Amino acid sequence: GRSTKTGACRKCNADAVRSWRRRNRTKYNRQQADRQRTQPEKRREALARWREANPGKRRLQEATRYARERNAPGRYTLEDVNRIMAEQFNTCAASFCDEVIIDSYQVDHIVALSRGGSNWPDNIQLLCSSCNQSKGSKSYMSWIEERLCHAR
């Protein structure tokens, strides 16, 4: 429906706004900085609402920042995480664990970033929190071997 001030549909209006922001990036960034300076509480509230509504995107932002700080090559998306979740049948990737992780997964780097691993999707697996905490920065294979030795 036509629900914007200009009479354009929401999608057309959103496209026009994005286009304007791209063409006027410096002006837009300055406006945003001014708003943040003059209305910090409003900005904090809006950010809190976004984080609440987008937990997967928020988790991805944090992981991306962490990888960037460690100069890790690569980047994965929320779509990659969803694909990996489906490939793992919504369960923890650890071969000895069958916990369903739809709402509580943790993204794990098979080769840890601290050991030179990448942030590409092929180095990502989804673990339950218990498995991810016990794995830490160990390689997946050494962690599995360690778990099998302790299980005997």
Coordinates of C-alpha atoms in Angstrom, one line a residue:
G1 CA 0.0 0.0 0.0
R2 CA 0.9 3.6 -0.3
S3 CA 1.9 4.5 3.2
T4 CA 4.7 7.1 3.0
K5 CA 4.6 10.8 2.9
T6 CA 5.4 10.9 -0.8
G7 CA 2.7 8.4 -1.6
A8 CA 5.2 5.8 -2.8
C9 CA 4.9 2.2 -1.6
R10 CA 7.2 1.2 1.2
K11 CA 9.6 -0.8 -1.0
C12 CA 10.0 2.1 -3.5
N13 CA 10.5 4.5 -0.7
A14 CA 13.0 2.3 1.0
D15 CA 14.9 1.9 -2.3
A16 CA 14.9 5.7 -2.8
V17 CA 16.2 6.3 0.7
R18 CA 19.0 3.8 0.2
S19 CA 19.9 5.4 -3.1
W20 CA 19.9 8.9 -1.5
R21 CA 22.1 7.6 1.4
R22 CA 24.6 6.1 -1.1
R23 CA 24.8 9.4 -3.1
N24 CA 25.1 11.5 0.0
R25 CA 27.1 9.3 2.2
T26 CA 29.1 12.1 3.9
K27 CA 26.0 14.2 4.6
Y28 CA 24.1 11.2 5.9
N29 CA 27.0 10.1 8.2
R30 CA 27.2 13.6 9.5
Q31 CA 23.5 13.7 10.2
Q32 CA 23.7 10.3 12.0
A33 CA 26.6 11.5 14.1
D34 CA 24.7 14.7 15.0
R35 CA 21.6 12.7 16.0
Q36 CA 23.7 10.3 18.1
R37 CA 25.4 13.3 19.9
T38 CA 22.1 15.2 20.5
Q39 CA 19.8 12.1 21.2
P40 CA 22.0 9.4 22.8
E41 CA 19.2 7.8 24.8
K42 CA 16.9 7.5 21.8
R43 CA 19.8 5.9 19.8
R44 CA 20.5 3.4 22.7
E45 CA 16.8 2.5 22.9
A46 CA 16.6 1.9 19.1
L47 CA 19.8 -0.2 19.2
A48 CA 18.5 -2.3 22.1
R49 CA 15.2 -2.9 20.1
W50 CA 17.2 -3.9 17.0
R51 CA 19.4 -6.3 19.0
E52 CA 16.3 -7.9 20.6
A53 CA 14.6 -8.3 17.3
N54 CA 17.8 -9.6 15.4
P55 CA 19.8 -12.0 17.7
G56 CA 21.3 -13.9 14.8
K57 CA 22.5 -10.7 13.0
R58 CA 23.8 -9.4 16.3
R59 CA 25.8 -12.6 17.0
L60 CA 27.2 -12.4 13.5
Q61 CA 28.3 -8.8 14.0
E62 CA 30.1 -9.7 17.2
A63 CA 31.8 -12.7 15.5
T64 CA 32.8 -10.6 12.5
R65 CA 34.3 -7.9 14.7
Y66 CA 36.2 -10.6 16.7
A67 CA 37.6 -12.1 13.4
R68 CA 38.6 -8.7 12.0
E69 CA 40.5 -7.9 15.2
R70 CA 42.5 -11.1 14.7
N71 CA 43.1 -10.3 11.0
A72 CA 41.4 -13.5 10.0
P73 CA 40.7 -13.8 6.3
G74 CA 37.1 -14.5 5.2
R75 CA 33.6 -13.7 6.2
Y76 CA 30.4 -15.8 6.6
T77 CA 26.8 -14.7 6.5
L78 CA 23.6 -15.5 8.4
E79 CA 22.6 -17.5 5.3
D80 CA 25.8 -19.6 5.7
V81 CA 24.9 -20.2 9.3
N82 CA 21.4 -21.3 8.4
R83 CA 22.8 -23.6 5.7
I84 CA 25.3 -25.2 8.1
M85 CA 22.5 -25.6 10.7
A86 CA 20.4 -27.5 8.0
E87 CA 23.4 -29.6 7.0
Q88 CA 23.9 -30.5 10.7
F89 CA 20.2 -31.4 11.0
N90 CA 19.8 -28.7 13.8
T91 CA 22.1 -30.6 16.1
C92 CA 25.6 -30.0 17.6
A93 CA 28.4 -30.9 15.1
A94 CA 30.3 -32.9 17.7
S95 CA 30.0 -36.6 16.7
F96 CA 29.3 -37.7 20.3
C97 CA 26.7 -35.0 21.0
D98 CA 23.1 -35.1 19.8
E99 CA 21.9 -31.9 21.4
V100 CA 19.4 -29.9 19.3
I101 CA 20.8 -26.4 18.9
I102 CA 18.2 -24.4 16.9
D103 CA 17.9 -21.6 19.5
S104 CA 21.2 -22.1 21.4
Y105 CA 24.0 -22.7 18.9
Q106 CA 27.5 -21.3 19.1
V107 CA 29.5 -20.7 16.0
D108 CA 32.8 -22.5 16.3
H109 CA 35.9 -22.2 14.1
I110 CA 37.1 -25.7 13.3
V111 CA 40.7 -24.3 13.2
A112 CA 40.6 -21.6 15.8
L113 CA 41.2 -18.0 14.8
S114 CA 44.0 -17.9 17.4
R115 CA 45.7 -20.8 15.6
G116 CA 45.5 -19.1 12.2
G117 CA 42.1 -20.4 11.1
S118 CA 40.0 -18.5 8.7
N119 CA 36.5 -16.9 9.0
W120 CA 35.3 -18.6 5.8
P121 CA 32.1 -20.8 6.0
D122 CA 34.1 -23.9 5.4
N123 CA 35.9 -23.4 8.7
I124 CA 32.6 -22.9 10.6
Q125 CA 30.6 -25.5 12.6
L126 CA 27.8 -25.1 15.1
L127 CA 28.2 -26.5 18.5
C128 CA 26.2 -26.5 21.7
S129 CA 27.6 -24.3 24.4
S130 CA 28.9 -27.2 26.5
C131 CA 30.9 -28.6 23.5
N132 CA 32.1 -25.2 22.4
Q133 CA 33.4 -24.4 25.9
S134 CA 35.2 -27.7 26.2
K135 CA 36.7 -27.4 22.8
G136 CA 38.1 -23.9 23.4
S137 CA 40.8 -23.1 20.9
K138 CA 41.9 -26.7 20.3
S139 CA 41.6 -28.1 16.8
Y140 CA 38.5 -30.2 16.2
M141 CA 40.5 -33.4 15.7
S142 CA 42.6 -33.0 18.8
W143 CA 39.5 -32.1 20.9
I144 CA 37.7 -35.3 19.6
E145 CA 40.7 -37.4 20.4
E146 CA 40.9 -35.9 23.9
R147 CA 37.2 -36.6 24.5
L148 CA 37.5 -40.2 23.3
C149 CA 40.5 -40.8 25.5
H150 CA 38.7 -39.5 28.6
A151 CA 35.6 -41.5 27.7
R152 CA 37.5 -44.8 28.0

